[in-house]
XYZ file of C-alpha atoms in Angstrom:
686
model
C -35.860 -45.334 -4.948
C -35.481 -42.784 -2.191
C -37.610 -43.178 0.923
C -40.170 -40.853 2.510
C -37.460 -39.501 4.863
C -35.348 -38.541 1.793
C -38.351 -36.834 0.183
C -39.010 -34.816 3.500
C -35.360 -33.730 3.436
C -35.599 -32.631 -0.096
C -38.814 -30.631 0.639
C -36.968 -29.006 3.635
C -34.031 -28.089 1.613
C -36.094 -26.612 -1.264
C -38.017 -24.405 1.289
C -34.823 -23.352 2.996
C -33.270 -22.325 -0.477
C -36.364 -20.443 -1.434
C -36.295 -18.645 1.864
C -32.705 -17.708 1.365
C -33.101 -16.589 -2.143
C -36.176 -14.480 -1.169
C -34.310 -12.936 1.679
C -31.443 -11.941 -0.556
C -33.674 -10.350 -2.970
C -35.558 -8.486 -0.211
C -32.235 -7.232 1.250
C -31.110 -6.090 -2.239
C -34.289 -4.490 -3.580
C -36.076 -3.346 -0.543
C -33.596 -2.682 2.237
C -30.734 -1.801 -0.061
C -28.400 -3.617 2.287
C -27.471 -6.965 0.897
C -25.661 -9.474 3.214
C -25.425 -12.181 0.512
C -23.068 -11.903 -2.442
C -24.220 -12.326 -6.079
C -22.229 -15.494 -6.282
C -23.911 -16.990 -3.237
C -27.361 -15.888 -4.428
C -26.699 -17.460 -7.901
C -25.444 -20.629 -6.330
C -28.643 -21.050 -4.285
C -30.713 -20.481 -7.312
C -28.801 -23.104 -9.258
C -29.160 -25.738 -6.509
C -32.827 -24.980 -6.147
C -33.349 -25.271 -9.882
C -31.482 -28.607 -9.945
C -33.722 -30.037 -7.033
C -36.963 -28.805 -8.530
C -35.889 -30.422 -11.950
C -35.345 -33.869 -10.200
C -38.647 -33.240 -8.201
C -41.121 -31.644 -10.441
C -43.851 -32.427 -8.208
C -42.488 -30.039 -5.639
C -42.497 -26.925 -7.995
C -44.904 -24.187 -6.961
C -45.916 -21.010 -9.005
C -44.249 -18.728 -6.370
C -40.921 -20.488 -6.558
C -38.073 -18.130 -7.499
C -37.294 -20.441 -10.334
C -40.637 -19.724 -11.973
C -39.678 -16.058 -12.705
C -38.290 -17.168 -16.155
C -39.200 -19.983 -18.436
C -42.806 -19.515 -19.521
C -43.472 -20.003 -23.128
C -44.289 -16.941 -25.420
C -47.827 -15.933 -25.595
C -49.924 -14.830 -28.723
C -51.237 -11.734 -26.993
C -52.456 -10.180 -23.892
C -55.820 -10.936 -22.316
C -57.780 -7.801 -20.810
C -58.235 -7.292 -17.119
C -61.047 -5.362 -15.440
C -59.630 -3.421 -12.496
C -61.655 -4.099 -9.262
C -61.062 -0.421 -8.490
C -60.397 2.302 -11.082
C -56.735 3.266 -11.467
C -56.898 7.094 -11.560
C -54.666 9.515 -13.290
C -53.419 12.693 -11.784
C -54.017 16.371 -12.499
C -50.818 18.370 -13.179
C -49.597 21.635 -11.741
C -46.408 23.367 -13.210
C -45.478 26.020 -10.658
C -45.797 27.154 -7.079
C -48.980 29.199 -7.684
C -50.669 25.997 -9.160
C -49.620 23.980 -6.310
C -50.882 26.477 -3.784
C -54.059 26.872 -5.679
C -54.679 22.992 -5.446
C -53.722 23.012 -1.837
C -56.184 25.831 -0.947
C -58.822 23.893 -2.772
C -58.100 20.738 -0.607
C -58.348 22.968 2.532
C -61.701 24.458 1.333
C -63.339 21.034 0.451
C -62.043 19.297 3.521
C -63.269 22.264 5.817
C -60.016 22.235 7.681
C -56.380 23.386 7.328
C -54.644 20.967 9.481
C -54.101 18.550 6.599
C -50.917 16.491 6.306
C -49.397 15.688 2.878
C -46.900 13.081 1.555
C -44.519 14.070 -1.135
C -42.987 11.260 -3.313
C -40.965 11.187 -6.547
C -43.006 10.791 -9.834
C -41.179 7.965 -11.393
C -41.290 8.011 -15.332
C -42.316 4.346 -15.857
C -45.314 2.128 -16.528
C -48.217 1.922 -13.858
C -49.323 -1.515 -12.941
C -51.514 -3.242 -10.353
C -50.284 -6.460 -8.601
C -52.958 -8.764 -7.036
C -52.239 -11.192 -4.281
C -54.458 -13.930 -3.003
C -53.676 -15.660 0.323
C -50.332 -13.993 0.025
C -49.294 -15.190 -3.312
C -48.934 -13.163 -6.561
C -51.731 -14.236 -8.996
C -52.350 -11.393 -11.317
C -50.504 -8.294 -12.709
C -52.052 -5.801 -15.063
C -51.214 -2.471 -16.850
C -53.243 0.633 -16.033
C -54.808 0.678 -19.521
C -57.629 3.206 -19.623
C -58.082 2.941 -15.835
C -60.963 0.583 -15.898
C -59.399 -2.205 -18.238
C -55.818 -3.176 -18.481
C -53.649 -5.823 -19.940
C -52.751 -9.147 -18.151
C -48.943 -9.084 -18.083
C -48.678 -11.438 -15.148
C -46.152 -13.846 -16.693
C -43.847 -10.929 -17.601
C -44.107 -9.366 -14.072
C -43.066 -12.706 -12.580
C -39.653 -12.104 -14.059
C -39.163 -8.813 -12.361
C -37.120 -9.699 -9.233
C -38.159 -6.612 -7.257
C -41.634 -7.906 -7.359
C -42.409 -10.362 -4.462
C -43.951 -13.604 -5.532
C -45.339 -14.212 -2.087
C -45.818 -11.662 0.730
C -43.910 -11.538 4.011
C -45.324 -11.801 7.410
C -46.256 -8.262 8.734
C -48.352 -6.536 11.339
C -51.064 -6.397 10.277
C -50.806 -9.518 8.135
C -51.730 -9.580 4.394
C -55.477 -9.718 3.825
C -56.882 -12.669 1.717
C -57.015 -10.359 -1.403
C -54.375 -7.373 -1.669
C -53.665 -5.132 -4.679
C -50.519 -3.046 -4.713
C -50.082 -0.402 -7.297
C -46.811 0.849 -8.492
C -44.487 1.715 -11.278
C -42.245 -0.649 -13.421
C -39.240 1.260 -14.674
C -35.721 0.973 -15.855
C -32.837 2.504 -14.008
C -30.642 4.863 -15.977
C -27.731 2.447 -15.735
C -29.849 -0.464 -16.954
C -31.206 1.673 -19.867
C -27.716 2.578 -21.093
C -26.698 -1.113 -20.808
C -29.758 -2.252 -22.739
C -29.329 0.217 -25.470
C -25.651 -0.691 -25.739
C -26.522 -4.314 -26.301
C -29.186 -3.229 -28.879
C -26.607 -1.040 -30.686
C -24.182 -3.928 -30.856
C -26.777 -6.208 -32.342
C -27.908 -3.666 -34.846
C -31.290 -3.214 -33.343
C -33.193 0.105 -32.969
C -32.411 2.105 -29.758
C -35.080 3.018 -27.195
C -35.759 6.626 -26.962
C -35.726 6.854 -23.143
C -36.118 4.535 -20.113
C -39.988 4.847 -19.920
C -40.260 3.625 -23.634
C -37.787 0.801 -22.922
C -39.651 -0.199 -19.743
C -42.915 -0.205 -21.553
C -41.525 -2.275 -24.428
C -39.850 -4.686 -22.247
C -43.071 -5.345 -20.231
C -45.213 -5.856 -23.286
C -43.062 -8.669 -24.781
C -44.976 -11.695 -25.757
C -42.025 -13.827 -24.649
C -41.467 -13.590 -20.880
C -37.743 -14.586 -21.392
C -37.119 -11.372 -23.317
C -38.789 -9.441 -20.425
C -36.503 -11.269 -17.956
C -33.359 -10.400 -19.898
C -34.234 -6.636 -19.299
C -33.138 -5.081 -15.968
C -36.541 -3.878 -14.921
C -37.245 -2.552 -11.398
C -40.393 -1.623 -9.461
C -41.534 0.734 -6.770
C -44.932 0.454 -4.923
C -46.774 3.768 -4.383
C -50.188 2.901 -3.203
C -52.455 0.250 -1.640
C -55.176 -0.399 -4.052
C -58.132 -2.837 -3.840
C -58.268 -5.110 -0.829
C -60.630 -7.703 0.902
C -60.245 -7.821 4.627
C -61.745 -10.229 7.293
C -64.667 -8.753 9.326
C -63.554 -6.132 11.721
C -60.102 -5.730 10.198
C -58.913 -2.494 8.453
C -55.745 -1.391 6.891
C -53.643 1.536 8.397
C -55.567 4.746 8.146
C -52.933 7.084 6.520
C -51.067 6.767 3.183
C -47.710 6.924 4.995
C -48.385 4.048 7.125
C -49.781 2.093 4.240
C -46.474 2.656 2.398
C -44.525 1.264 5.512
C -47.065 -1.623 5.602
C -46.402 -2.490 1.804
C -42.741 -2.255 2.557
C -43.034 -4.746 5.496
C -45.026 -7.081 3.070
C -41.967 -7.280 0.823
C -42.583 -4.380 -1.690
C -39.883 -1.893 -2.685
C -41.043 1.551 -1.618
C -39.215 4.873 -2.046
C -37.224 5.795 0.984
C -37.201 9.431 0.188
C -40.981 10.210 0.619
C -41.635 13.089 3.036
C -44.410 14.011 5.300
C -45.274 17.744 5.154
C -47.495 19.744 7.521
C -47.910 22.918 5.348
C -47.850 23.902 1.734
C -44.527 25.594 2.254
C -43.043 22.306 3.332
C -44.522 20.624 0.262
C -43.045 23.231 -2.126
C -39.661 22.871 -0.487
C -39.834 19.245 -1.034
C -40.862 19.476 -4.652
C -37.913 21.931 -5.246
C -35.678 19.335 -3.481
C -36.672 16.649 -5.863
C -36.105 18.904 -8.776
C -32.534 19.773 -7.595
C -31.674 16.104 -6.875
C -33.306 14.475 -9.971
C -29.927 14.176 -11.797
C -28.317 12.316 -8.992
C -30.924 9.572 -9.175
C -30.380 6.244 -11.039
C -33.997 6.522 -12.172
C -35.829 9.069 -14.331
C -38.416 11.271 -12.605
C -40.509 13.956 -14.261
C -41.999 15.515 -11.149
C -43.231 14.910 -7.686
C -46.535 13.496 -6.332
C -48.493 15.227 -3.647
C -51.000 13.201 -1.651
C -53.324 13.837 1.315
C -52.019 11.609 4.083
C -55.192 10.739 5.935
C -57.265 8.136 4.088
C -60.495 9.402 5.655
C -59.925 12.877 4.153
C -59.097 11.352 0.955
C -62.362 9.537 0.901
C -64.296 12.835 1.778
C -62.564 14.643 -0.986
C -63.249 11.925 -3.643
C -62.531 12.319 -7.332
C -63.631 14.064 -10.477
C -64.171 11.568 -13.386
C -60.634 10.021 -13.454
C -58.683 12.297 -11.216
C -58.667 12.296 -7.489
C -59.017 15.716 -5.695
C -56.757 14.354 -2.895
C -53.506 14.068 -5.030
C -51.707 16.087 -7.702
C -48.630 15.877 -9.749
C -46.072 18.764 -9.704
C -44.355 18.388 -13.153
C -40.848 19.660 -13.501
C -40.268 22.409 -16.220
C -38.324 21.248 -19.339
C -34.766 20.880 -18.787
C -32.540 23.221 -20.944
C -28.814 23.591 -21.538
C -26.534 25.788 -23.434
C -23.970 24.511 -25.941
C -22.533 25.071 -29.433
C -23.913 24.049 -32.804
C -21.026 22.366 -34.646
C -22.735 21.119 -37.867
C -26.085 20.396 -39.373
C -26.092 16.925 -40.964
C -28.562 16.008 -43.794
C -30.057 12.506 -43.526
C -32.235 10.952 -46.378
C -35.372 9.262 -45.390
C -37.179 6.258 -46.884
C -39.443 8.456 -48.914
C -36.547 10.753 -50.113
C -37.111 13.516 -47.596
C -34.044 15.596 -46.447
C -33.950 15.527 -42.629
C -31.571 17.996 -40.934
C -30.018 16.946 -37.628
C -27.973 19.261 -35.431
C -24.517 17.997 -34.174
C -23.781 19.814 -30.908
C -20.844 20.199 -28.561
C -21.731 17.447 -25.993
C -23.615 19.030 -23.006
C -25.072 17.543 -19.917
C -28.954 18.139 -19.571
C -31.131 16.407 -17.028
C -28.345 13.922 -16.304
C -27.979 12.911 -20.044
C -25.160 13.899 -22.391
C -26.884 15.498 -25.372
C -24.819 15.736 -28.625
C -27.492 16.045 -31.273
C -30.967 17.789 -31.768
C -33.803 17.646 -34.133
C -34.321 20.456 -36.613
C -37.371 19.052 -38.628
C -36.788 20.926 -41.958
C -35.430 23.876 -43.787
C -38.045 26.245 -42.564
C -37.254 25.386 -38.909
C -33.389 26.434 -39.538
C -34.556 29.645 -41.217
C -37.051 30.378 -38.332
C -34.384 29.967 -35.618
C -32.026 31.971 -37.815
C -29.224 29.415 -37.018
C -25.521 29.801 -38.003
C -22.935 27.054 -37.777
C -20.831 27.796 -34.767
C -23.832 29.502 -32.840
C -24.178 29.147 -29.182
C -27.801 27.698 -28.748
C -30.272 26.779 -26.003
C -31.243 23.077 -26.163
C -34.245 21.636 -24.455
C -35.307 18.087 -23.541
C -39.042 17.777 -23.166
C -40.394 14.405 -21.893
C -36.961 12.895 -22.414
C -37.548 12.653 -26.189
C -34.907 13.773 -28.923
C -33.683 17.331 -27.683
C -34.692 20.285 -29.816
C -32.927 23.727 -30.299
C -35.060 26.580 -28.724
C -33.137 29.501 -30.035
C -29.832 30.950 -31.098
C -28.062 33.220 -28.674
C -27.304 36.106 -31.107
C -25.486 37.979 -28.363
C -22.571 35.476 -28.214
C -21.769 35.693 -31.957
C -18.193 36.796 -32.549
C -18.191 36.733 -36.250
C -16.755 33.322 -36.860
C -20.182 31.721 -37.414
C -21.149 30.665 -40.846
C -24.433 30.439 -42.741
C -25.687 27.004 -43.509
C -26.625 26.614 -47.144
C -29.529 24.079 -47.828
C -28.411 21.501 -50.395
C -29.674 21.476 -53.931
C -28.262 17.997 -54.400
C -28.835 14.874 -52.481
C -25.867 14.288 -50.020
C -25.969 10.606 -50.693
C -26.341 10.141 -54.513
C -25.962 13.600 -55.875
C -29.411 13.768 -57.619
C -31.584 16.837 -57.740
C -33.270 18.078 -54.774
C -36.911 19.535 -55.024
C -39.386 20.964 -52.694
C -43.059 20.205 -53.368
C -45.153 23.531 -53.374
C -47.179 23.750 -50.271
C -45.064 21.216 -48.279
C -42.352 21.824 -45.715
C -40.055 19.028 -46.801
C -37.521 18.764 -49.652
C -37.032 15.502 -51.533
C -34.246 13.610 -53.294
C -35.631 12.904 -56.712
C -33.587 9.649 -57.297
C -35.917 6.652 -56.393
C -32.849 4.400 -56.501
C -30.885 6.378 -53.996
C -29.003 4.001 -51.579
C -29.866 6.122 -48.525
C -33.719 5.791 -49.399
C -33.223 2.171 -49.996
C -31.613 1.461 -46.585
C -34.287 3.436 -44.807
C -37.162 1.748 -46.779
C -35.716 -1.669 -45.847
C -35.365 -0.635 -42.196
C -38.929 0.772 -42.083
C -40.166 -2.487 -43.751
C -38.438 -4.529 -40.890
C -39.601 -2.300 -38.119
C -41.922 -3.412 -35.250
C -44.957 -1.713 -36.572
C -44.484 -3.102 -39.964
C -43.076 -6.696 -40.729
C -41.358 -6.840 -37.384
C -38.190 -8.737 -38.410
C -36.236 -9.466 -35.298
C -32.541 -8.568 -35.597
C -32.737 -6.500 -38.701
C -31.784 -3.040 -37.482
C -30.357 -0.154 -39.140
C -26.628 -1.386 -39.166
C -27.565 -4.842 -40.380
C -29.596 -3.155 -43.220
C -26.753 -0.992 -44.320
C -24.383 -3.934 -44.239
C -26.723 -5.940 -46.482
C -27.229 -3.081 -48.977
C -23.599 -2.129 -48.985
C -22.565 -5.710 -49.745
C -24.890 -5.986 -52.559
C -27.085 -8.728 -51.125
C -30.265 -6.619 -50.990
C -31.683 -4.292 -53.633
C -35.224 -4.265 -52.408
C -37.403 -5.654 -49.619
C -38.214 -8.803 -51.475
C -34.522 -9.792 -51.595
C -34.565 -10.223 -47.874
C -36.468 -13.460 -48.510
C -33.812 -14.762 -50.789
C -30.751 -14.188 -48.534
C -28.427 -17.142 -48.583
C -27.065 -18.470 -45.135
C -23.564 -19.168 -46.436
C -23.105 -15.603 -47.806
C -24.462 -14.198 -44.626
C -22.034 -16.162 -42.530
C -19.230 -14.867 -44.727
C -19.921 -11.239 -43.765
C -18.166 -9.309 -40.992
C -19.842 -9.567 -37.515
C -22.054 -12.431 -38.716
C -21.865 -15.831 -36.996
C -23.868 -18.960 -37.690
C -26.294 -18.073 -34.818
C -26.948 -14.666 -35.758
C -27.430 -15.597 -39.524
C -29.862 -18.376 -38.355
C -31.711 -15.943 -36.062
C -32.063 -13.232 -38.827
C -33.293 -15.944 -41.432
C -35.710 -17.203 -38.887
C -37.048 -13.683 -38.336
C -37.494 -13.038 -42.108
C -39.314 -16.352 -42.460
C -41.617 -15.598 -39.502
C -42.499 -12.243 -41.051
C -44.283 -14.051 -43.989
C -47.282 -14.486 -41.735
C -47.709 -10.835 -40.893
C -51.241 -9.562 -41.708
C -51.938 -7.505 -44.897
C -52.161 -4.184 -42.890
C -48.653 -4.656 -41.539
C -47.185 -5.322 -45.179
C -49.100 -2.144 -46.474
C -47.492 -0.090 -43.886
C -44.185 -1.693 -44.364
C -44.087 -0.707 -48.045
C -43.866 2.807 -47.203
C -46.653 4.154 -49.493
C -46.747 7.952 -48.939
C -49.595 8.961 -46.533
C -50.383 5.258 -45.670
C -49.492 4.894 -42.043
C -50.747 2.205 -39.753
C -54.380 3.584 -39.464
C -54.919 3.870 -43.318
C -53.193 0.534 -43.920
C -55.712 -1.060 -41.488
C -58.673 0.629 -43.207
C -57.482 -0.777 -46.528
C -56.984 -4.261 -45.145
C -60.443 -4.255 -43.845
C -61.825 -3.245 -47.241
C -59.778 -5.400 -49.584
C -58.636 -8.966 -49.763
C -55.053 -8.317 -50.937
C -52.515 -5.929 -52.679
C -53.862 -6.816 -56.073
C -57.285 -5.717 -55.237
C -56.091 -2.404 -53.774
C -54.066 -1.658 -56.872
C -56.984 -2.532 -59.169
C -59.221 0.022 -57.330
C -59.852 3.488 -58.895
C -58.854 6.722 -57.264
C -62.513 7.523 -56.779
C -63.210 4.171 -55.100
C -60.326 4.632 -52.719
C -61.213 8.265 -51.939
C -64.755 7.055 -51.061
C -63.503 4.884 -48.220
C -64.249 6.581 -44.908
C -61.044 7.846 -43.420
C -58.947 7.571 -46.664
C -59.875 10.696 -48.696
C -58.403 12.076 -52.008
C -54.902 12.612 -50.979
C -54.159 9.247 -49.787
C -56.096 7.718 -52.634
C -53.966 9.592 -55.194
C -50.822 8.488 -53.387
C -51.958 4.780 -53.517
C -52.684 5.093 -57.187
C -49.427 6.663 -57.854
C -47.621 4.004 -56.087
C -49.388 1.107 -57.796
C -49.017 3.063 -61.159
C -45.221 2.721 -61.070
C -43.761 -0.322 -62.800
C -41.127 -0.934 -60.359
C -43.593 -1.100 -57.411
C -45.886 -3.454 -59.427
C -42.782 -5.687 -60.012
C -41.864 -5.589 -56.282
C -45.455 -6.651 -55.238
C -45.128 -9.624 -57.755
C -41.596 -10.495 -56.559
C -42.910 -10.460 -52.808
C -45.682 -12.850 -53.891
C -43.132 -15.148 -55.511
C -41.264 -15.429 -52.214
C -44.364 -16.277 -50.299
C -45.296 -12.776 -48.988
C -48.801 -12.139 -50.072
C -51.010 -11.860 -47.034
C -54.829 -11.546 -47.341
C -57.021 -8.918 -45.761
C -59.640 -9.236 -43.155
C -62.554 -7.646 -44.987
C -65.136 -6.423 -42.541
C -68.704 -5.324 -42.914
C -69.441 -1.881 -41.428
C -71.818 -1.836 -38.431
C -74.420 0.066 -40.319
C -76.961 -0.294 -37.612
C -74.618 0.370 -34.676
C -75.409 3.059 -31.996
C -73.111 5.453 -33.613
C -74.044 4.900 -37.277
C -74.090 8.002 -39.245
C -71.742 9.799 -36.867
C -68.455 11.129 -37.938
C -65.516 11.509 -35.512
C -62.103 13.149 -35.786
C -59.317 12.158 -33.392
C -56.638 14.636 -32.523
C -53.852 14.728 -30.082
C -52.544 11.877 -27.720
C -54.940 9.761 -25.918
C -53.699 8.253 -22.542
C -56.214 5.321 -22.134
C -55.952 3.790 -25.526
C -54.166 4.151 -28.821
C -55.421 5.946 -31.868
C -55.947 2.554 -33.526
C -57.932 1.041 -30.657
C -60.155 4.235 -30.559
C -60.723 3.976 -34.348
C -61.595 0.259 -34.121
C -64.085 0.724 -31.258
C -65.844 3.567 -33.107
C -66.068 1.733 -36.340
C -67.497 -1.336 -34.483
C -70.291 0.929 -33.320
C -70.936 2.083 -36.830
C -69.216 5.443 -36.657
C -66.989 6.849 -39.330
C -63.506 8.140 -38.475
C -61.910 10.773 -40.690
C -58.840 12.922 -40.436
C -60.441 16.335 -41.393
C -62.771 18.567 -39.417
C -65.532 19.824 -41.470
C -69.081 21.153 -40.868
C -70.365 17.749 -41.197
C -68.091 16.304 -38.468
C -70.128 15.295 -35.438
C -67.543 15.026 -32.624
C -63.850 15.963 -32.324
C -61.967 13.911 -29.660
C -59.233 16.235 -28.137
C -56.375 14.494 -26.492
C -53.086 15.807 -25.107
C -50.985 18.216 -27.288
C -53.853 18.630 -29.834
C -53.076 20.828 -32.798
C -54.803 22.678 -35.420
C -57.821 20.131 -35.656
C -58.872 21.338 -32.107
C -58.595 25.012 -33.186
C -60.645 24.188 -36.377
C -63.281 22.374 -34.254
C -63.730 25.636 -32.325
C -63.786 27.715 -35.404
C -66.580 25.527 -36.931
C -68.324 25.110 -33.665
C -67.978 21.434 -33.707
C -68.687 19.529 -30.499
C -65.470 18.630 -28.701
C -64.936 15.796 -26.331
C -62.172 15.296 -23.796
C -60.659 11.720 -23.394
C -62.943 11.132 -20.419
C -66.071 12.195 -22.120
C -65.047 10.082 -25.138
C -64.662 7.009 -23.143
C -67.886 7.576 -21.408
C -69.601 8.013 -24.784
C -67.900 4.691 -26.078
C -68.896 2.784 -22.858
C -72.578 3.953 -23.213
C -72.760 3.151 -26.840
C -71.219 -0.277 -26.389
C -73.653 -0.978 -23.624
C -76.459 -0.046 -26.037
C -74.962 -2.335 -28.652
C -75.041 -5.390 -26.324
C -78.695 -4.927 -25.377
C -81.095 -6.925 -27.540
């Protein structure tokens, strides 16, 4: 048995190793000037882990070894932000920026206002809370008032300090730092390369990848992703009597850096709006050279006192604004138009382009949506075209450059036969899409199975598009129920399948049997039944049998379903092959039961009908629907004269226009959230 002296020596060595590892991380992530090699850092971590395993009583929550190793959670708890996390208003050009600046001068009653310009990193906003210098809580922005507790996942991000450094002034008893979790471009490319190799679906862009990585229920998955972090603001804090933090934003950024947070080194102080505009253009010109995505620049009033005088409007500060970069465009050649067949038989055109660099990304394909889009653009094969990337999603063709045609271009002929199976193609009157009429088309089968296994449906880990194609091509799977009858030995015999990958896939398939009814309904790919409608059905019926036994009139009478969806459900259940599939799924143990809910008929919003349109920032469409229904409201998809409120989010479409035409009340997201909060408060009162 070792003596007290040995124990003290172990304690000293552990503290020494922790300081060494923390110093190495600080030099790498914050100073960008490492003096320790990767091998040396790894060796120190291995030694520390070995000592802590031998002396578990000496393990502390802020030890570098605790960044990885927590068990998966079942979900995320909610967190009430002590101080609202605001969102920024946007400007898109010099005129908009100067208009904002002049408003600041007018409200401040002075023109000697200094500004700070920083890059607007395209990631996920988070708040980090430290108590007595130790990281205790990390939360997503959520709706600005309430976020999700992702502390365990954030502990795995090496750029986030687990305990604060000594600084002048020292860290207060409670400090909240706000910033952005993101993926570097290089890390994003490496992550997608690994997912492609594993046959998993690729992330569309670094922001989606960062958000998906941070919201993993298993922290070890988050730890495997190369997430990074930048702090951009001091949030809530509690100081001893008589103490106060630095009184400018610039000094607070420097203070955060001294405390151990990574802060952008390219922020700039600007004395005039001319300097601000020059810096915004500088960021726009240099964005491609960065190893992280930015979609604009953020301009903030530097003096905290002036910020406090200016205040905020609902959820937006008057003292800050985002200058959003214009969409990035490029010119290239249209080489071909490829037709892919979707899970419902839709013919989906995809443009194959001569590779071109746009916004630092090599683009070789673009979406074309449907036959009408090709005709609208008057595209010919071989055309020179203008391609645009908006928000770093799949690029789109903006127009053909007719002036560059030389006579070698060729008309594109829309197919009358399915490019996969040769069956007849038909277009439903009144719809934009064309369909393959062969329900047994191999392309449809592959897409249906891939959809069934997708994250929003049965969420079968490791069953991506390439794996699905392999199983179908090898004749192992003819429908989704066959997934649950796969044989381990036959899987191992396939190319690119080892024992571990086969076991992992089978485990993922077995785990999917516990998914709720709404996920199965969505996974079956019933036309017009998305996640929202699947959830409505699962709250009304106890199982698939009860849904298929319901009449069309009964289904159409469900708030939010309507006649078109009801007809589609009845048609699906009326096909013998679909009834056989449901029975086959039940025979292999896939027959989840619904969670039938009683409507809140006496809720504060009982009798009110809402329509949601556009993208909401603070909550998902499903969350908004659930909160409204819990208050007794009805949520539908069509604006009529009987609609009480239309909630209008970003990129709202024709429903917002119809609301105006019918003179129906429209709510912004902020007004909607305020209405929800008030109604929920009423519901809680006795």
